[in-house]
Amino acid sequence: MTIHIGATPEDIAQTVLMPGDPYRARWAAETFLESPKLVNEVRGMLGFTGTWHGHRVTIQGSGMGMPSLSIYANELIRDYGVKTLIRIGSCGGMQESVKLRDLVLAMTTSSVSTPSSTIFRELAFAPAADWSLLSAAAKAAAKKEIDTHIGGIYSSDTFYDERPDLNEQMERHGILAVEMEAAELYTLAARYGCRALAVLTVSDHLKTHEALPADQREKSFGDMVEIALEAAFSE
Ligand code: HPA
């Protein structure tokens, strides 16, 4: 048990999928895993462990934003020995070519700050996805014929953003989408020698101001879970 996760060491698998929303963790576990077992409910941040095609996997909510994700990812890696972490979540499109419902696989992620920024000081560290996970997820997405974009994203500290000038620069430099967790996940994975990837669906758009209705998010979320599972166990 850790401060924020009430599971025993045996309860947590070495591969963890991390949706932001703990209810999504429950839905994904009940929909895609065999024999899902509730392994954490501290602060309502639900986590479940079960099997997928014979592989043990945990689906643990991360909460929103890098400070929250950092707590769960640190404890999963350092105390439970987790080796593969895949974020499954939503993002806001930043390029016209990136449409609602499209999939974004985050190859790199830029940020203004992360909970890890203090250790880098003047260094602009470049958090990057694990290549084996990224290429396997790209193949799984292609099989499903989902429109997929692979490239740089932005991990923001704010949903209600007050820096349109910064967004303009990112758009100009080809950043595909914005979300709020991946940079810290990739940085922790680099620090502790783990594999990480963020698989994202475009749920809203910064340029067109469109947003996906709630009832259509479930289908996209299910596709992401399947792509993440296939990528995690692709070898
Ligand atoms: N901004 C930040 N995070 C997000 C967004 C957004 O527009 N959409 C989904 N996650």
PDB file of C-alpha atoms and ligand atoms in Angstrom:
ATOM      1  CA  MET A   1       0.000   0.000   0.000  1.00  0.00           C
ATOM      2  CA  THR A   2       1.123   3.542  -0.704  1.00  0.00           C
ATOM      3  CA  ILE A   3      -0.208   6.902   0.404  1.00  0.00           C
ATOM      4  CA  HIS A   4      -2.627   7.103  -2.527  1.00  0.00           C
ATOM      5  CA  ILE A   5      -3.066   3.488  -3.668  1.00  0.00           C
ATOM      6  CA  GLY A   6      -4.608   0.940  -1.320  1.00  0.00           C
ATOM      7  CA  ALA A   7      -3.625  -2.158  -3.322  1.00  0.00           C
ATOM      8  CA  THR A   8      -1.277  -4.915  -2.181  1.00  0.00           C
ATOM      9  CA  PRO A   9       1.889  -5.373  -4.312  1.00  0.00           C
ATOM     10  CA  GLU A  10       0.379  -8.495  -5.945  1.00  0.00           C
ATOM     11  CA  ASP A  11      -2.776  -6.594  -6.882  1.00  0.00           C
ATOM     12  CA  ILE A  12      -1.066  -4.373  -9.458  1.00  0.00           C
ATOM     13  CA  ALA A  13       0.026  -5.680 -12.866  1.00  0.00           C
ATOM     14  CA  GLN A  14       3.253  -4.583 -14.560  1.00  0.00           C
ATOM     15  CA  THR A  15       1.212  -2.977 -17.332  1.00  0.00           C
ATOM     16  CA  VAL A  16      -1.133  -0.125 -16.438  1.00  0.00           C
ATOM     17  CA  LEU A  17      -3.613   1.837 -18.529  1.00  0.00           C
ATOM     18  CA  MET A  18      -4.333   5.275 -17.100  1.00  0.00           C
ATOM     19  CA  PRO A  19      -7.514   7.150 -18.015  1.00  0.00           C
ATOM     20  CA  GLY A  20      -7.972  10.508 -16.281  1.00  0.00           C
ATOM     21  CA  ASP A  21     -11.484   9.651 -15.140  1.00  0.00           C
ATOM     22  CA  PRO A  22     -11.809   6.885 -12.499  1.00  0.00           C
ATOM     23  CA  TYR A  23     -15.291   5.951 -13.794  1.00  0.00           C
ATOM     24  CA  ARG A  24     -13.726   5.367 -17.192  1.00  0.00           C
ATOM     25  CA  ALA A  25     -11.288   3.008 -15.464  1.00  0.00           C
ATOM     26  CA  ARG A  26     -14.269   1.039 -14.173  1.00  0.00           C
ATOM     27  CA  TRP A  27     -16.033   1.015 -17.552  1.00  0.00           C
ATOM     28  CA  ALA A  28     -12.879  -0.105 -19.381  1.00  0.00           C
ATOM     29  CA  ALA A  29     -12.141  -2.849 -16.850  1.00  0.00           C
ATOM     30  CA  GLU A  30     -15.712  -4.163 -16.908  1.00  0.00           C
ATOM     31  CA  THR A  31     -15.895  -3.983 -20.712  1.00  0.00           C
ATOM     32  CA  PHE A  32     -12.502  -5.334 -21.795  1.00  0.00           C
ATOM     33  CA  LEU A  33     -10.940  -7.341 -18.953  1.00  0.00           C
ATOM     34  CA  GLU A  34     -11.690 -10.844 -17.764  1.00  0.00           C
ATOM     35  CA  SER A  35     -12.322 -11.125 -14.006  1.00  0.00           C
ATOM     36  CA  PRO A  36     -11.730  -7.442 -13.183  1.00  0.00           C
ATOM     37  CA  LYS A  37     -11.085  -6.868  -9.485  1.00  0.00           C
ATOM     38  CA  LEU A  38     -11.295  -3.506  -7.737  1.00  0.00           C
ATOM     39  CA  VAL A  39      -7.809  -2.915  -6.322  1.00  0.00           C
ATOM     40  CA  ASN A  40      -7.931   0.755  -5.344  1.00  0.00           C
ATOM     41  CA  GLU A  41     -10.578   3.190  -4.222  1.00  0.00           C
ATOM     42  CA  VAL A  42      -8.563   5.637  -2.124  1.00  0.00           C
ATOM     43  CA  ARG A  43     -10.022   9.133  -2.777  1.00  0.00           C
ATOM     44  CA  GLY A  44     -12.366   7.530  -5.306  1.00  0.00           C
ATOM     45  CA  MET A  45      -9.482   7.112  -7.778  1.00  0.00           C
ATOM     46  CA  LEU A  46     -10.592   3.663  -8.874  1.00  0.00           C
ATOM     47  CA  GLY A  47      -8.152   1.011 -10.074  1.00  0.00           C
ATOM     48  CA  PHE A  48      -8.962  -2.480 -11.391  1.00  0.00           C
ATOM     49  CA  THR A  49      -6.817  -5.477 -12.279  1.00  0.00           C
ATOM     50  CA  GLY A  50      -7.862  -8.286 -14.601  1.00  0.00           C
ATOM     51  CA  THR A  51      -6.610 -10.111 -17.661  1.00  0.00           C
ATOM     52  CA  TRP A  52      -6.783  -9.393 -21.373  1.00  0.00           C
ATOM     53  CA  HIS A  53      -6.081 -12.378 -23.665  1.00  0.00           C
ATOM     54  CA  GLY A  54      -4.266 -13.969 -20.725  1.00  0.00           C
ATOM     55  CA  HIS A  55      -2.135 -10.892 -19.903  1.00  0.00           C
ATOM     56  CA  ARG A  56      -2.486  -9.222 -16.498  1.00  0.00           C
ATOM     57  CA  VAL A  57      -3.322  -5.543 -16.714  1.00  0.00           C
ATOM     58  CA  THR A  58      -4.329  -2.801 -14.287  1.00  0.00           C
ATOM     59  CA  ILE A  59      -6.520   0.134 -15.262  1.00  0.00           C
ATOM     60  CA  GLN A  60      -5.963   2.963 -12.786  1.00  0.00           C
ATOM     61  CA  GLY A  61      -7.464   6.472 -12.897  1.00  0.00           C
ATOM     62  CA  SER A  62      -4.866   9.260 -12.925  1.00  0.00           C
ATOM     63  CA  GLY A  63      -7.033  12.292 -12.206  1.00  0.00           C
ATOM     64  CA  MET A  64      -6.694  15.454 -14.262  1.00  0.00           C
ATOM     65  CA  GLY A  65      -3.451  17.348 -14.749  1.00  0.00           C
ATOM     66  CA  MET A  66       0.200  16.497 -14.267  1.00  0.00           C
ATOM     67  CA  PRO A  67       0.374  16.947 -10.464  1.00  0.00           C
ATOM     68  CA  SER A  68      -2.348  14.307 -10.025  1.00  0.00           C
ATOM     69  CA  LEU A  69      -0.996  11.885 -12.621  1.00  0.00           C
ATOM     70  CA  SER A  70       2.490  12.298 -11.155  1.00  0.00           C
ATOM     71  CA  ILE A  71       1.353  10.984  -7.775  1.00  0.00           C
ATOM     72  CA  TYR A  72      -0.171   7.800  -9.219  1.00  0.00           C
ATOM     73  CA  ALA A  73       2.572   7.161 -11.792  1.00  0.00           C
ATOM     74  CA  ASN A  74       5.342   7.680  -9.183  1.00  0.00           C
ATOM     75  CA  GLU A  75       3.728   5.215  -6.789  1.00  0.00           C
ATOM     76  CA  LEU A  76       2.940   2.675  -9.519  1.00  0.00           C
ATOM     77  CA  ILE A  77       6.510   2.731 -10.822  1.00  0.00           C
ATOM     78  CA  ARG A  78       8.495   3.129  -7.608  1.00  0.00           C
ATOM     79  CA  ASP A  79       6.408   1.082  -5.173  1.00  0.00           C
ATOM     80  CA  TYR A  80       4.609  -1.442  -7.393  1.00  0.00           C
ATOM     81  CA  GLY A  81       7.296  -2.010 -10.053  1.00  0.00           C
ATOM     82  CA  VAL A  82       5.091  -1.098 -13.019  1.00  0.00           C
ATOM     83  CA  LYS A  83       7.015  -1.205 -16.310  1.00  0.00           C
ATOM     84  CA  THR A  84       4.534  -0.065 -18.989  1.00  0.00           C
ATOM     85  CA  LEU A  85       2.165   2.890 -18.582  1.00  0.00           C
ATOM     86  CA  ILE A  86      -0.274   3.990 -21.273  1.00  0.00           C
ATOM     87  CA  ARG A  87      -2.398   7.075 -20.833  1.00  0.00           C
ATOM     88  CA  ILE A  88      -5.782   6.881 -22.572  1.00  0.00           C
ATOM     89  CA  GLY A  89      -7.576  10.188 -22.704  1.00  0.00           C
ATOM     90  CA  SER A  90      -8.979  13.096 -24.602  1.00  0.00           C
ATOM     91  CA  CYS A  91      -7.292  16.084 -26.200  1.00  0.00           C
ATOM     92  CA  GLY A  92      -8.149  19.353 -27.907  1.00  0.00           C
ATOM     93  CA  GLY A  93      -7.222  19.575 -31.609  1.00  0.00           C
ATOM     94  CA  MET A  94      -4.817  22.403 -32.512  1.00  0.00           C
ATOM     95  CA  GLN A  95      -4.432  21.900 -36.294  1.00  0.00           C
ATOM     96  CA  GLU A  96      -7.171  22.069 -38.906  1.00  0.00           C
ATOM     97  CA  SER A  97      -6.130  18.636 -40.209  1.00  0.00           C
ATOM     98  CA  VAL A  98      -6.815  17.117 -36.764  1.00  0.00           C
ATOM     99  CA  LYS A  99     -10.561  16.462 -36.617  1.00  0.00           C
ATOM    100  CA  LEU A 100     -12.983  15.497 -33.843  1.00  0.00           C
ATOM    101  CA  ARG A 101     -12.821  11.707 -33.105  1.00  0.00           C
ATOM    102  CA  ASP A 102      -9.374  11.377 -34.725  1.00  0.00           C
ATOM    103  CA  LEU A 103      -6.707   9.544 -32.800  1.00  0.00           C
ATOM    104  CA  VAL A 104      -3.526  11.298 -31.705  1.00  0.00           C
ATOM    105  CA  LEU A 105      -0.463   9.262 -30.703  1.00  0.00           C
ATOM    106  CA  ALA A 106       1.894  11.573 -28.842  1.00  0.00           C
ATOM    107  CA  MET A 107       5.445  11.066 -30.103  1.00  0.00           C
ATOM    108  CA  THR A 108       6.745  13.998 -28.013  1.00  0.00           C
ATOM    109  CA  THR A 109       5.129  16.468 -25.676  1.00  0.00           C
ATOM    110  CA  SER A 110       5.982  20.096 -24.985  1.00  0.00           C
ATOM    111  CA  SER A 111       5.064  21.858 -21.771  1.00  0.00           C
ATOM    112  CA  VAL A 112       5.530  25.131 -19.954  1.00  0.00           C
ATOM    113  CA  SER A 113       6.160  23.274 -16.718  1.00  0.00           C
ATOM    114  CA  THR A 114       5.738  19.815 -15.268  1.00  0.00           C
ATOM    115  CA  PRO A 115       6.031  18.584 -11.682  1.00  0.00           C
ATOM    116  CA  SER A 116       9.523  17.486 -12.834  1.00  0.00           C
ATOM    117  CA  SER A 117      10.613  20.917 -14.125  1.00  0.00           C
ATOM    118  CA  THR A 118      12.431  21.782 -10.925  1.00  0.00           C
ATOM    119  CA  ILE A 119      15.072  19.099 -11.513  1.00  0.00           C
ATOM    120  CA  PHE A 120      15.865  20.227 -15.059  1.00  0.00           C
ATOM    121  CA  ARG A 121      16.461  23.937 -14.308  1.00  0.00           C
ATOM    122  CA  GLU A 122      17.686  25.504 -17.568  1.00  0.00           C
ATOM    123  CA  LEU A 123      17.397  22.266 -19.567  1.00  0.00           C
ATOM    124  CA  ALA A 124      14.413  21.958 -21.930  1.00  0.00           C
ATOM    125  CA  PHE A 125      14.061  18.180 -21.540  1.00  0.00           C
ATOM    126  CA  ALA A 126      12.207  16.519 -24.449  1.00  0.00           C
ATOM    127  CA  PRO A 127       9.733  13.920 -23.129  1.00  0.00           C
ATOM    128  CA  ALA A 128       9.181  11.240 -25.779  1.00  0.00           C
ATOM    129  CA  ALA A 129       7.037   8.140 -26.184  1.00  0.00           C
ATOM    130  CA  ASP A 130       8.447   4.634 -26.133  1.00  0.00           C
ATOM    131  CA  TRP A 131       9.034   3.677 -29.759  1.00  0.00           C
ATOM    132  CA  SER A 132       7.876   0.036 -29.482  1.00  0.00           C
ATOM    133  CA  LEU A 133       4.560   1.130 -27.942  1.00  0.00           C
ATOM    134  CA  LEU A 134       4.128   3.961 -30.427  1.00  0.00           C
ATOM    135  CA  SER A 135       4.723   1.822 -33.492  1.00  0.00           C
ATOM    136  CA  ALA A 136       2.496  -0.994 -32.188  1.00  0.00           C
ATOM    137  CA  ALA A 137      -0.303   1.487 -31.405  1.00  0.00           C
ATOM    138  CA  ALA A 138       0.009   2.968 -34.906  1.00  0.00           C
ATOM    139  CA  LYS A 139      -0.432  -0.529 -36.391  1.00  0.00           C
ATOM    140  CA  ALA A 140      -3.432  -1.297 -34.149  1.00  0.00           C
ATOM    141  CA  ALA A 141      -5.065   2.024 -35.129  1.00  0.00           C
ATOM    142  CA  ALA A 142      -4.456   1.352 -38.828  1.00  0.00           C
ATOM    143  CA  LYS A 143      -6.172  -2.058 -38.493  1.00  0.00           C
ATOM    144  CA  LYS A 144      -9.229  -0.288 -37.080  1.00  0.00           C
ATOM    145  CA  GLU A 145      -9.072   2.258 -39.927  1.00  0.00           C
ATOM    146  CA  ILE A 146      -9.124   5.179 -37.507  1.00  0.00           C
ATOM    147  CA  ASP A 147      -7.749   8.514 -38.783  1.00  0.00           C
ATOM    148  CA  THR A 148      -4.533   8.806 -36.795  1.00  0.00           C
ATOM    149  CA  HIS A 149      -1.999  11.585 -36.301  1.00  0.00           C
ATOM    150  CA  ILE A 150       1.444  10.924 -34.859  1.00  0.00           C
ATOM    151  CA  GLY A 151       3.598  13.811 -33.667  1.00  0.00           C
ATOM    152  CA  GLY A 152       4.092  16.434 -31.004  1.00  0.00           C
ATOM    153  CA  ILE A 153       1.443  17.451 -28.495  1.00  0.00           C
ATOM    154  CA  TYR A 154       1.259  20.058 -25.741  1.00  0.00           C
ATOM    155  CA  SER A 155       0.757  19.119 -22.082  1.00  0.00           C
ATOM    156  CA  SER A 156      -0.833  22.191 -20.545  1.00  0.00           C
ATOM    157  CA  ASP A 157      -1.268  23.090 -16.878  1.00  0.00           C
ATOM    158  CA  THR A 158      -4.625  24.716 -17.584  1.00  0.00           C
ATOM    159  CA  PHE A 159      -7.821  23.721 -19.347  1.00  0.00           C
ATOM    160  CA  TYR A 160      -9.088  27.309 -19.344  1.00  0.00           C
ATOM    161  CA  ASP A 161      -6.098  28.790 -21.056  1.00  0.00           C
ATOM    162  CA  GLU A 162      -5.136  32.485 -21.038  1.00  0.00           C
ATOM    163  CA  ARG A 163      -2.209  32.329 -23.474  1.00  0.00           C
ATOM    164  CA  PRO A 164      -3.550  32.536 -27.051  1.00  0.00           C
ATOM    165  CA  ASP A 165      -0.097  33.735 -28.167  1.00  0.00           C
ATOM    166  CA  LEU A 166       1.480  30.495 -26.948  1.00  0.00           C
ATOM    167  CA  ASN A 167      -1.163  28.407 -28.699  1.00  0.00           C
ATOM    168  CA  GLU A 168      -0.409  30.321 -31.905  1.00  0.00           C
ATOM    169  CA  GLN A 169       3.282  29.463 -31.656  1.00  0.00           C
ATOM    170  CA  MET A 170       2.511  25.807 -31.056  1.00  0.00           C
ATOM    171  CA  GLU A 171       0.131  25.678 -33.975  1.00  0.00           C
ATOM    172  CA  ARG A 172       2.820  27.301 -36.105  1.00  0.00           C
ATOM    173  CA  HIS A 173       5.286  24.604 -35.002  1.00  0.00           C
ATOM    174  CA  GLY A 174       2.985  21.721 -35.879  1.00  0.00           C
ATOM    175  CA  ILE A 175       1.765  20.726 -32.421  1.00  0.00           C
ATOM    176  CA  LEU A 176      -1.232  18.469 -33.021  1.00  0.00           C
ATOM    177  CA  ALA A 177      -3.273  18.722 -29.834  1.00  0.00           C
ATOM    178  CA  VAL A 178      -3.396  19.782 -26.199  1.00  0.00           C
ATOM    179  CA  GLU A 179      -4.005  17.675 -23.085  1.00  0.00           C
ATOM    180  CA  MET A 180      -2.808  17.885 -19.504  1.00  0.00           C
ATOM    181  CA  GLU A 181      -0.866  14.779 -18.419  1.00  0.00           C
ATOM    182  CA  ALA A 182       1.513  13.175 -20.941  1.00  0.00           C
ATOM    183  CA  ALA A 183       4.696  15.248 -20.389  1.00  0.00           C
ATOM    184  CA  GLU A 184       5.004  14.163 -16.774  1.00  0.00           C
ATOM    185  CA  LEU A 185       4.188  10.542 -17.645  1.00  0.00           C
ATOM    186  CA  TYR A 186       6.915  10.442 -20.322  1.00  0.00           C
ATOM    187  CA  THR A 187       9.411  12.164 -18.015  1.00  0.00           C
ATOM    188  CA  LEU A 188       8.832   9.681 -15.188  1.00  0.00           C
ATOM    189  CA  ALA A 189       9.093   6.762 -17.611  1.00  0.00           C
ATOM    190  CA  ALA A 190      12.447   8.109 -18.829  1.00  0.00           C
ATOM    191  CA  ARG A 191      13.680   8.587 -15.257  1.00  0.00           C
ATOM    192  CA  TYR A 192      12.810   5.075 -14.128  1.00  0.00           C
ATOM    193  CA  GLY A 193      13.446   3.102 -17.333  1.00  0.00           C
ATOM    194  CA  CYS A 194       9.795   2.342 -18.106  1.00  0.00           C
ATOM    195  CA  ARG A 195       7.789   2.399 -21.340  1.00  0.00           C
ATOM    196  CA  ALA A 196       5.100   5.060 -21.769  1.00  0.00           C
ATOM    197  CA  LEU A 197       2.669   6.249 -24.403  1.00  0.00           C
ATOM    198  CA  ALA A 198      -0.321   8.596 -24.601  1.00  0.00           C
ATOM    199  CA  VAL A 199      -3.206   7.460 -26.831  1.00  0.00           C
ATOM    200  CA  LEU A 200      -5.656  10.332 -27.233  1.00  0.00           C
ATOM    201  CA  THR A 201      -8.958  11.054 -28.945  1.00  0.00           C
ATOM    202  CA  VAL A 202      -9.818  14.538 -30.136  1.00  0.00           C
ATOM    203  CA  SER A 203     -12.840  15.513 -28.022  1.00  0.00           C
ATOM    204  CA  ASP A 204     -12.823  19.245 -28.742  1.00  0.00           C
ATOM    205  CA  HIS A 205     -11.112  21.685 -31.058  1.00  0.00           C
ATOM    206  CA  LEU A 206      -9.347  24.921 -30.212  1.00  0.00           C
ATOM    207  CA  LYS A 207      -9.779  26.396 -33.689  1.00  0.00           C
ATOM    208  CA  THR A 208     -13.300  25.295 -34.631  1.00  0.00           C
ATOM    209  CA  HIS A 209     -14.688  25.239 -31.053  1.00  0.00           C
ATOM    210  CA  GLU A 210     -16.551  22.002 -31.813  1.00  0.00           C
ATOM    211  CA  ALA A 211     -16.880  19.394 -29.054  1.00  0.00           C
ATOM    212  CA  LEU A 212     -17.823  15.721 -29.102  1.00  0.00           C
ATOM    213  CA  PRO A 213     -21.179  15.032 -27.420  1.00  0.00           C
ATOM    214  CA  ALA A 214     -20.904  12.845 -24.315  1.00  0.00           C
ATOM    215  CA  ASP A 215     -22.684   9.852 -25.920  1.00  0.00           C
ATOM    216  CA  GLN A 216     -20.108   9.700 -28.741  1.00  0.00           C
ATOM    217  CA  ARG A 217     -17.142   9.713 -26.389  1.00  0.00           C
ATOM    218  CA  GLU A 218     -17.719   6.143 -25.250  1.00  0.00           C
ATOM    219  CA  LYS A 219     -17.070   4.619 -28.688  1.00  0.00           C
ATOM    220  CA  SER A 220     -13.811   6.577 -29.078  1.00  0.00           C
ATOM    221  CA  PHE A 221     -12.796   5.632 -25.560  1.00  0.00           C
ATOM    222  CA  GLY A 222     -13.392   1.921 -26.281  1.00  0.00           C
ATOM    223  CA  ASP A 223     -11.217   2.124 -29.401  1.00  0.00           C
ATOM    224  CA  MET A 224      -8.423   3.709 -27.362  1.00  0.00           C
ATOM    225  CA  VAL A 225      -8.558   0.968 -24.728  1.00  0.00           C
ATOM    226  CA  GLU A 226      -8.272  -1.730 -27.414  1.00  0.00           C
ATOM    227  CA  ILE A 227      -5.407   0.071 -29.167  1.00  0.00           C
ATOM    228  CA  ALA A 228      -3.574   0.548 -25.857  1.00  0.00           C
ATOM    229  CA  LEU A 229      -4.011  -3.128 -24.928  1.00  0.00           C
ATOM    230  CA  GLU A 230      -2.818  -4.338 -28.325  1.00  0.00           C
ATOM    231  CA  ALA A 231       0.199  -2.028 -28.161  1.00  0.00           C
ATOM    232  CA  ALA A 232       1.106  -3.092 -24.621  1.00  0.00           C
ATOM    233  CA  PHE A 233       1.151  -6.787 -25.475  1.00  0.00           C
ATOM    234  CA  SER A 234       2.249  -6.675 -29.104  1.00  0.00           C
ATOM    235  CA  GLU A 235       5.510  -8.629 -28.890  1.00  0.00           C
TER     236      GLU A 235
HETATM  237  N1  HPA B   1      -7.322  21.614 -23.283  1.00  0.00           N
HETATM  238  C1  HPA B   1      -6.640  20.933 -22.356  1.00  0.00           C
HETATM  239  N2  HPA B   1      -6.844  19.648 -22.134  1.00  0.00           N
HETATM  240  C2  HPA B   1      -7.774  19.016 -22.864  1.00  0.00           C
HETATM  241  C3  HPA B   1      -8.517  19.677 -23.832  1.00  0.00           C
HETATM  242  C4  HPA B   1      -8.280  21.039 -24.053  1.00  0.00           C
HETATM  243  O1  HPA B   1      -8.904  21.678 -24.913  1.00  0.00           O
HETATM  244  N3  HPA B   1      -9.400  18.784 -24.362  1.00  0.00           N
HETATM  245  C5  HPA B   1      -9.178  17.613 -23.737  1.00  0.00           C
HETATM  246  N4  HPA B   1      -8.195  17.753 -22.828  1.00  0.00           N
END
